[in-house]
Amino acid sequence: MVAVDEYSKTVSSVAKSVTPHVASVRLDNGSGSAVVFENGRLLTNAHVVGTARRGTATFADGSDATFEVVGVDPLSDLAVLSARGEIPPPATLGNADELEVGQLVVAVGNPLGLNGSVTAGVVSALGRALPVRQGKAGRVIEDVIQTDAALNPGNSGGALADSDGRVVGINTAVAGFGLGLAVPVNVTTMRIVQTLISDGRVRRAYLGLVSMPAPLPDDVAARTGQKAGLRVVEVVTGSPAHRAGLHSGDLVLTVGRKQVSDAQGIQKQLFADAIGTELPVTVLRGGAMVDVFATPTELSVR
């Protein structure tokens, strides 16, 4: 009984601290939720915004504010809104990279048009991948948070908070019964957000390879201090990776002299500043370490 009581106190405390910073947003093409993350700015999902350029946000205290869409990035499912007039102060942001499976999380949003709804659950899994597309371009959102906190239509764009009331995710999808997903709030996410604020869109570099995590041989792991790399499954013909001489079966150890063990390790480096810049890639091929140099091009989203 004590455990349940403490659980209830925690959920109530988080709900009280987070709910004022979460808005119900209405746009020409639909509705959803959004989180105040900076003074005058809200963060939501790209799929909530769609092609709309403006809308109205309603907060838990009943106040309204109009907003304009600052930037949308379908390949991270994030969008930034700029509100006119006074709105609640920003929520406290956390770091999803510090989450652990099994820890308590609380979702705050506006499912089915019901403002200020709160559900709670646990982190069911970490490191999930969510495929997304924009035009002909495809990408995988890495390290998506899986939770069993109940999510319904309208929760998208709302907050996923830890037990300290820090927003660690932006709820993005209902994947099935008892299964919800959230885009993590971390360094990579905030880099995307700041780019949306400054440029309105995110330019990405393109290498043209498909890979999957794979363990390193024991002797290589001992020599490098690295346990895993990325096994190249496919190299797109004519791509920068193809021109650089990367092959299917190569085991990628480093990109830009930084160790990689998952797709996010590469994607972190494939922003605008990498376009047209020679990028060293170290691979394990036939038992030997080989350095190749790839020059990423800009990812086309048409």
mmCIF file of C-alpha atoms in Angstrom:
data_model
loop_
_atom_site.group_PDB
_atom_site.id
_atom_site.type_symbol
_atom_site.label_atom_id
_atom_site.label_comp_id
_atom_site.label_asym_id
_atom_site.label_seq_id
_atom_site.Cartn_x
_atom_site.Cartn_y
_atom_site.Cartn_z
ATOM 1 C CA MET A 1 0.000 0.000 0.000
ATOM 2 C CA VAL A 2 2.890 2.363 0.790
ATOM 3 C CA ALA A 3 4.448 1.725 -2.631
ATOM 4 C CA VAL A 4 1.187 2.573 -4.393
ATOM 5 C CA ASP A 5 0.814 5.709 -2.300
ATOM 6 C CA GLU A 6 4.357 6.884 -3.114
ATOM 7 C CA TYR A 7 3.759 6.100 -6.786
ATOM 8 C CA SER A 8 0.597 8.207 -6.744
ATOM 9 C CA LYS A 9 2.392 11.091 -5.072
ATOM 10 C CA THR A 10 5.123 11.018 -7.702
ATOM 11 C CA VAL A 11 2.705 10.943 -10.633
ATOM 12 C CA SER A 12 0.628 13.747 -9.097
ATOM 13 C CA SER A 13 3.738 15.843 -8.523
ATOM 14 C CA VAL A 14 4.941 15.386 -12.095
ATOM 15 C CA ALA A 15 1.494 16.134 -13.493
ATOM 16 C CA LYS A 16 1.271 19.324 -11.441
ATOM 17 C CA SER A 17 4.676 20.562 -12.606
ATOM 18 C CA VAL A 18 4.433 19.580 -16.302
ATOM 19 C CA THR A 19 0.790 20.153 -17.265
ATOM 20 C CA PRO A 20 0.965 23.994 -17.257
ATOM 21 C CA HIS A 21 3.652 23.830 -19.964
ATOM 22 C CA VAL A 22 1.711 21.556 -22.339
ATOM 23 C CA ALA A 23 -0.758 23.035 -24.830
ATOM 24 C CA SER A 24 -3.511 21.681 -27.002
ATOM 25 C CA VAL A 25 -2.809 22.919 -30.524
ATOM 26 C CA ARG A 26 -5.310 23.361 -33.329
ATOM 27 C CA LEU A 27 -4.321 23.823 -36.952
ATOM 28 C CA ASP A 28 -6.165 23.864 -40.261
ATOM 29 C CA ASN A 29 -5.358 20.199 -40.869
ATOM 30 C CA GLY A 30 -5.877 18.778 -37.374
ATOM 31 C CA SER A 31 -4.843 18.980 -33.744
ATOM 32 C CA GLY A 32 -2.417 17.606 -31.204
ATOM 33 C CA SER A 33 -0.235 18.731 -28.320
ATOM 34 C CA ALA A 34 2.890 20.853 -27.873
ATOM 35 C CA VAL A 35 5.382 21.623 -25.106
ATOM 36 C CA VAL A 36 6.765 25.043 -24.190
ATOM 37 C CA PHE A 37 10.545 24.530 -24.279
ATOM 38 C CA GLU A 38 11.845 28.097 -24.615
ATOM 39 C CA ASN A 39 10.352 31.492 -23.917
ATOM 40 C CA GLY A 40 7.637 31.949 -26.525
ATOM 41 C CA ARG A 41 8.416 28.705 -28.359
ATOM 42 C CA LEU A 42 6.748 25.301 -28.387
ATOM 43 C CA LEU A 43 7.938 21.918 -29.608
ATOM 44 C CA THR A 44 5.618 19.422 -31.271
ATOM 45 C CA ASN A 45 5.593 16.711 -33.938
ATOM 46 C CA ALA A 46 6.052 17.438 -37.610
ATOM 47 C CA HIS A 47 3.111 15.162 -38.390
ATOM 48 C CA VAL A 48 0.883 17.272 -36.106
ATOM 49 C CA VAL A 49 1.778 20.417 -38.072
ATOM 50 C CA GLY A 50 1.725 18.907 -41.565
ATOM 51 C CA THR A 51 1.626 21.734 -44.107
ATOM 52 C CA ALA A 52 -0.083 24.267 -41.803
ATOM 53 C CA ARG A 53 1.675 27.561 -41.136
ATOM 54 C CA ARG A 54 -0.251 28.829 -38.117
ATOM 55 C CA GLY A 55 -2.715 27.807 -35.449
ATOM 56 C CA THR A 56 -3.957 28.286 -31.894
ATOM 57 C CA ALA A 57 -2.620 26.879 -28.629
ATOM 58 C CA THR A 58 -4.761 26.438 -25.528
ATOM 59 C CA PHE A 59 -3.124 25.928 -22.133
ATOM 60 C CA ALA A 60 -4.274 24.197 -18.967
ATOM 61 C CA ASP A 61 -5.284 27.511 -17.357
ATOM 62 C CA GLY A 62 -7.668 28.178 -20.247
ATOM 63 C CA SER A 63 -5.555 30.860 -21.895
ATOM 64 C CA ASP A 64 -5.120 30.915 -25.681
ATOM 65 C CA ALA A 65 -2.325 32.069 -27.930
ATOM 66 C CA THR A 66 -1.915 32.112 -31.682
ATOM 67 C CA PHE A 67 1.299 30.749 -33.138
ATOM 68 C CA GLU A 68 3.227 30.522 -36.373
ATOM 69 C CA VAL A 69 5.206 27.515 -37.527
ATOM 70 C CA VAL A 70 8.923 28.345 -37.431
ATOM 71 C CA GLY A 71 10.276 25.118 -38.867
ATOM 72 C CA VAL A 72 9.291 21.523 -39.610
ATOM 73 C CA ASP A 73 11.526 18.471 -39.971
ATOM 74 C CA PRO A 74 9.602 15.328 -40.961
ATOM 75 C CA LEU A 75 12.795 13.246 -40.794
ATOM 76 C CA SER A 76 12.943 13.735 -37.015
ATOM 77 C CA ASP A 77 9.163 14.261 -36.635
ATOM 78 C CA LEU A 78 9.810 17.571 -34.888
ATOM 79 C CA ALA A 79 8.424 21.058 -35.436
ATOM 80 C CA VAL A 80 8.947 24.386 -33.692
ATOM 81 C CA LEU A 81 6.150 26.908 -33.114
ATOM 82 C CA SER A 82 6.480 30.572 -32.152
ATOM 83 C CA ALA A 83 3.633 31.969 -30.052
ATOM 84 C CA ARG A 84 2.337 35.516 -30.061
ATOM 85 C CA GLY A 85 1.723 37.151 -26.714
ATOM 86 C CA GLU A 86 2.365 35.744 -23.262
ATOM 87 C CA ILE A 87 2.413 31.997 -22.709
ATOM 88 C CA PRO A 88 3.516 29.845 -19.746
ATOM 89 C CA PRO A 89 7.255 29.583 -19.025
ATOM 90 C CA PRO A 90 9.288 26.692 -20.459
ATOM 91 C CA ALA A 91 9.147 23.193 -19.071
ATOM 92 C CA THR A 92 12.309 21.756 -17.562
ATOM 93 C CA LEU A 93 14.072 19.579 -20.120
ATOM 94 C CA GLY A 94 15.919 16.397 -19.207
ATOM 95 C CA ASN A 95 18.232 14.052 -21.100
ATOM 96 C CA ALA A 96 16.713 10.888 -22.547
ATOM 97 C CA ASP A 97 20.188 9.354 -22.817
ATOM 98 C CA GLU A 98 20.097 8.904 -19.029
ATOM 99 C CA LEU A 99 16.847 6.888 -18.989
ATOM 100 C CA GLU A 100 16.760 3.266 -17.855
ATOM 101 C CA VAL A 101 14.302 0.533 -18.758
ATOM 102 C CA GLY A 102 11.684 0.163 -16.032
ATOM 103 C CA GLN A 103 11.783 3.693 -14.690
ATOM 104 C CA LEU A 104 8.612 5.699 -14.235
ATOM 105 C CA VAL A 105 7.500 8.106 -16.964
ATOM 106 C CA VAL A 106 4.435 10.332 -17.172
ATOM 107 C CA ALA A 107 2.748 11.405 -20.412
ATOM 108 C CA VAL A 108 0.915 14.734 -20.544
ATOM 109 C CA GLY A 109 -1.119 15.705 -23.582
ATOM 110 C CA ASN A 110 -4.534 16.203 -25.056
ATOM 111 C CA PRO A 111 -5.780 12.843 -26.361
ATOM 112 C CA LEU A 112 -9.097 12.850 -28.194
ATOM 113 C CA GLY A 113 -9.398 16.566 -27.447
ATOM 114 C CA LEU A 114 -9.340 16.051 -23.672
ATOM 115 C CA ASN A 115 -7.053 18.839 -22.440
ATOM 116 C CA GLY A 116 -4.469 18.202 -19.760
ATOM 117 C CA SER A 117 -4.789 14.412 -19.685
ATOM 118 C CA VAL A 118 -2.165 12.526 -17.677
ATOM 119 C CA THR A 119 -1.163 8.870 -17.970
ATOM 120 C CA ALA A 120 1.736 7.040 -16.366
ATOM 121 C CA GLY A 121 3.776 3.935 -17.040
ATOM 122 C CA VAL A 122 7.333 2.807 -17.369
ATOM 123 C CA VAL A 123 10.058 2.929 -19.980
ATOM 124 C CA SER A 124 9.382 -0.379 -21.719
ATOM 125 C CA ALA A 125 12.436 -0.302 -23.971
ATOM 126 C CA LEU A 126 15.155 2.020 -25.232
ATOM 127 C CA GLY A 127 17.019 2.155 -28.510
ATOM 128 C CA ARG A 128 13.957 1.503 -30.644
ATOM 129 C CA ALA A 129 14.039 2.767 -34.231
ATOM 130 C CA LEU A 130 11.183 4.614 -35.958
ATOM 131 C CA PRO A 131 11.328 4.771 -39.790
ATOM 132 C CA VAL A 132 10.204 8.118 -41.235
ATOM 133 C CA ARG A 133 10.057 9.545 -44.743
ATOM 134 C CA GLN A 134 9.983 12.934 -46.470
ATOM 135 C CA GLY A 135 9.421 12.750 -50.192
ATOM 136 C CA LYS A 136 11.862 10.157 -51.521
ATOM 137 C CA ALA A 137 14.164 10.533 -48.529
ATOM 138 C CA GLY A 138 14.007 8.030 -45.706
ATOM 139 C CA ARG A 139 15.595 8.075 -42.302
ATOM 140 C CA VAL A 140 15.426 6.218 -39.022
ATOM 141 C CA ILE A 141 14.839 8.120 -35.765
ATOM 142 C CA GLU A 142 17.222 6.322 -33.428
ATOM 143 C CA ASP A 143 16.869 5.691 -29.696
ATOM 144 C CA VAL A 144 13.116 6.230 -29.663
ATOM 145 C CA ILE A 145 11.621 5.692 -26.212
ATOM 146 C CA GLN A 146 9.039 2.927 -25.893
ATOM 147 C CA THR A 147 6.560 3.278 -23.021
ATOM 148 C CA ASP A 148 3.405 1.572 -21.833
ATOM 149 C CA ALA A 149 1.909 4.876 -20.668
ATOM 150 C CA ALA A 150 -1.438 5.070 -22.474
ATOM 151 C CA LEU A 151 -1.244 7.270 -25.585
ATOM 152 C CA ASN A 152 -4.118 8.106 -27.902
ATOM 153 C CA PRO A 153 -4.665 10.386 -30.918
ATOM 154 C CA GLY A 154 -4.001 13.931 -29.737
ATOM 155 C CA ASN A 155 -1.137 12.888 -27.444
ATOM 156 C CA SER A 156 1.287 13.443 -30.330
ATOM 157 C CA GLY A 157 3.503 16.425 -29.584
ATOM 158 C CA GLY A 158 2.896 16.185 -25.851
ATOM 159 C CA ALA A 159 5.405 15.662 -23.069
ATOM 160 C CA LEU A 160 6.919 12.482 -21.721
ATOM 161 C CA ALA A 161 8.461 13.338 -18.351
ATOM 162 C CA ASP A 162 10.571 11.487 -15.806
ATOM 163 C CA SER A 163 9.805 11.254 -12.092
ATOM 164 C CA ASP A 164 11.517 14.608 -11.487
ATOM 165 C CA GLY A 165 9.206 16.371 -13.915
ATOM 166 C CA ARG A 166 11.854 16.795 -16.608
ATOM 167 C CA VAL A 167 10.637 16.406 -20.193
ATOM 168 C CA VAL A 168 12.669 13.577 -21.732
ATOM 169 C CA GLY A 169 10.577 12.877 -24.827
ATOM 170 C CA ILE A 170 8.005 14.220 -27.252
ATOM 171 C CA ASN A 171 5.255 11.666 -27.722
ATOM 172 C CA THR A 172 5.123 10.816 -31.388
ATOM 173 C CA ALA A 173 3.160 7.682 -32.170
ATOM 174 C CA VAL A 174 0.805 5.034 -30.922
ATOM 175 C CA ALA A 175 2.427 1.853 -32.181
ATOM 176 C CA GLY A 176 -0.202 -0.577 -30.905
ATOM 177 C CA PHE A 177 -2.198 -1.612 -27.856
ATOM 178 C CA GLY A 178 -0.238 -0.685 -24.735
ATOM 179 C CA LEU A 179 2.719 0.581 -26.716
ATOM 180 C CA GLY A 180 3.668 4.225 -27.242
ATOM 181 C CA LEU A 181 6.751 5.879 -28.707
ATOM 182 C CA ALA A 182 8.434 9.210 -28.033
ATOM 183 C CA VAL A 183 11.213 11.113 -29.779
ATOM 184 C CA PRO A 184 14.012 11.489 -27.204
ATOM 185 C CA VAL A 185 15.048 14.879 -25.882
ATOM 186 C CA ASN A 186 18.847 14.813 -26.037
ATOM 187 C CA VAL A 187 21.806 16.635 -27.579
ATOM 188 C CA THR A 188 21.002 15.466 -31.115
ATOM 189 C CA THR A 189 17.348 16.486 -30.825
ATOM 190 C CA MET A 190 18.198 19.929 -29.508
ATOM 191 C CA ARG A 191 20.672 20.466 -32.348
ATOM 192 C CA ILE A 192 17.818 19.779 -34.774
ATOM 193 C CA VAL A 193 15.551 22.144 -32.836
ATOM 194 C CA GLN A 194 18.077 24.996 -32.871
ATOM 195 C CA THR A 195 18.581 24.494 -36.613
ATOM 196 C CA LEU A 196 14.827 24.743 -37.159
ATOM 197 C CA ILE A 197 14.788 28.009 -35.204
ATOM 198 C CA SER A 198 17.658 29.528 -37.173
ATOM 199 C CA ASP A 199 17.002 28.102 -40.660
ATOM 200 C CA GLY A 200 13.439 26.798 -40.683
ATOM 201 C CA ARG A 201 14.589 23.417 -41.956
ATOM 202 C CA VAL A 202 17.340 20.862 -41.453
ATOM 203 C CA ARG A 203 19.857 20.144 -44.187
ATOM 204 C CA ARG A 204 21.435 16.705 -43.902
ATOM 205 C CA ALA A 205 24.437 15.058 -45.453
ATOM 206 C CA TYR A 206 24.072 11.768 -47.304
ATOM 207 C CA LEU A 207 26.459 8.810 -47.457
ATOM 208 C CA GLY A 208 24.301 6.102 -49.025
ATOM 209 C CA LEU A 209 24.849 3.022 -46.932
ATOM 210 C CA VAL A 210 22.596 0.705 -44.969
ATOM 211 C CA SER A 211 24.115 -0.849 -41.858
ATOM 212 C CA MET A 212 23.304 -2.759 -38.709
ATOM 213 C CA PRO A 213 25.120 -3.093 -35.349
ATOM 214 C CA ALA A 214 27.551 -6.005 -35.111
ATOM 215 C CA PRO A 215 30.089 -7.113 -32.470
ATOM 216 C CA LEU A 216 33.788 -6.691 -33.154
ATOM 217 C CA PRO A 217 36.123 -9.706 -33.107
ATOM 218 C CA ASP A 218 37.668 -10.161 -29.661
ATOM 219 C CA ASP A 219 41.185 -9.206 -30.776
ATOM 220 C CA VAL A 220 39.973 -6.007 -32.473
ATOM 221 C CA ALA A 221 37.803 -5.130 -29.473
ATOM 222 C CA ALA A 222 40.781 -5.572 -27.152
ATOM 223 C CA ARG A 223 42.990 -3.434 -29.395
ATOM 224 C CA THR A 224 40.522 -0.602 -29.944
ATOM 225 C CA GLY A 225 38.523 -0.705 -26.709
ATOM 226 C CA GLN A 226 35.405 -0.817 -28.881
ATOM 227 C CA LYS A 227 32.907 -3.661 -28.521
ATOM 228 C CA ALA A 228 30.725 -3.120 -31.589
ATOM 229 C CA GLY A 229 30.638 -1.426 -34.968
ATOM 230 C CA LEU A 230 28.270 -1.201 -37.927
ATOM 231 C CA ARG A 231 28.132 -3.966 -40.519
ATOM 232 C CA VAL A 232 27.475 -2.560 -43.988
ATOM 233 C CA VAL A 233 24.480 -4.383 -45.442
ATOM 234 C CA GLU A 234 24.091 -2.349 -48.622
ATOM 235 C CA VAL A 235 25.911 0.435 -50.445
ATOM 236 C CA VAL A 236 23.775 2.539 -52.799
ATOM 237 C CA THR A 237 25.226 2.545 -56.303
ATOM 238 C CA GLY A 238 26.666 5.951 -57.220
ATOM 239 C CA SER A 239 26.445 7.246 -53.644
ATOM 240 C CA PRO A 240 29.307 8.923 -51.749
ATOM 241 C CA ALA A 241 29.881 5.643 -49.874
ATOM 242 C CA HIS A 242 30.099 3.769 -53.193
ATOM 243 C CA ARG A 243 32.515 6.297 -54.696
ATOM 244 C CA ALA A 244 34.663 6.082 -51.550
ATOM 245 C CA GLY A 245 35.034 2.315 -51.994
ATOM 246 C CA LEU A 246 32.902 1.055 -49.129
ATOM 247 C CA HIS A 247 31.604 -2.472 -49.664
ATOM 248 C CA SER A 248 28.830 -4.659 -48.343
ATOM 249 C CA GLY A 249 30.303 -6.703 -45.488
ATOM 250 C CA ASP A 250 32.650 -3.966 -44.275
ATOM 251 C CA LEU A 251 32.521 -3.434 -40.516
ATOM 252 C CA VAL A 252 32.569 0.309 -39.835
ATOM 253 C CA LEU A 253 34.564 1.217 -36.717
ATOM 254 C CA THR A 254 34.818 5.000 -36.905
ATOM 255 C CA VAL A 255 33.347 7.855 -38.911
ATOM 256 C CA GLY A 256 35.080 11.205 -38.715
ATOM 257 C CA ARG A 257 37.550 9.530 -36.302
ATOM 258 C CA LYS A 258 34.694 8.912 -33.852
ATOM 259 C CA GLN A 259 33.710 5.381 -32.846
ATOM 260 C CA VAL A 260 30.279 4.254 -34.025
ATOM 261 C CA SER A 261 28.235 1.313 -32.820
ATOM 262 C CA ASP A 262 24.743 2.289 -33.983
ATOM 263 C CA ALA A 263 23.142 4.280 -36.789
ATOM 264 C CA GLN A 264 22.857 7.361 -34.584
ATOM 265 C CA GLY A 265 26.640 7.448 -34.353
ATOM 266 C CA ILE A 266 26.738 8.218 -38.062
ATOM 267 C CA GLN A 267 23.604 10.364 -38.219
ATOM 268 C CA LYS A 268 24.969 12.707 -35.540
ATOM 269 C CA GLN A 269 27.667 13.703 -38.016
ATOM 270 C CA LEU A 270 25.493 14.018 -41.106
ATOM 271 C CA PHE A 271 24.281 17.582 -40.699
ATOM 272 C CA ALA A 272 24.811 20.548 -43.024
ATOM 273 C CA ASP A 273 28.449 21.157 -42.052
ATOM 274 C CA ALA A 274 29.399 17.682 -43.358
ATOM 275 C CA ILE A 275 28.078 18.341 -46.878
ATOM 276 C CA GLY A 276 31.005 18.460 -49.309
ATOM 277 C CA THR A 277 33.529 17.782 -46.543
ATOM 278 C CA GLU A 278 35.851 14.782 -46.738
ATOM 279 C CA LEU A 279 34.939 12.350 -43.974
ATOM 280 C CA PRO A 280 37.384 9.622 -42.929
ATOM 281 C CA VAL A 281 35.809 6.198 -42.400
ATOM 282 C CA THR A 282 37.718 3.300 -40.805
ATOM 283 C CA VAL A 283 36.439 -0.184 -41.576
ATOM 284 C CA LEU A 284 37.480 -3.716 -40.752
ATOM 285 C CA ARG A 285 37.818 -5.645 -44.015
ATOM 286 C CA GLY A 286 39.301 -9.113 -44.317
ATOM 287 C CA GLY A 287 40.792 -8.832 -40.841
ATOM 288 C CA ALA A 288 42.613 -5.574 -41.626
ATOM 289 C CA MET A 289 41.721 -1.984 -40.766
ATOM 290 C CA VAL A 290 41.218 0.122 -43.873
ATOM 291 C CA ASP A 291 40.742 3.885 -44.102
ATOM 292 C CA VAL A 292 38.543 5.323 -46.846
ATOM 293 C CA PHE A 293 37.467 8.913 -47.407
ATOM 294 C CA ALA A 294 33.880 9.739 -48.293
ATOM 295 C CA THR A 295 32.525 13.167 -49.215
ATOM 296 C CA PRO A 296 28.828 13.371 -48.267
ATOM 297 C CA THR A 297 26.373 15.123 -50.565
ATOM 298 C CA GLU A 298 23.169 16.869 -49.509
ATOM 299 C CA LEU A 299 20.246 14.557 -48.814
ATOM 300 C CA SER A 300 17.515 15.262 -51.332
ATOM 301 C CA VAL A 301 13.987 15.167 -49.904
ATOM 302 C CA ARG A 302 12.092 15.659 -53.172
#
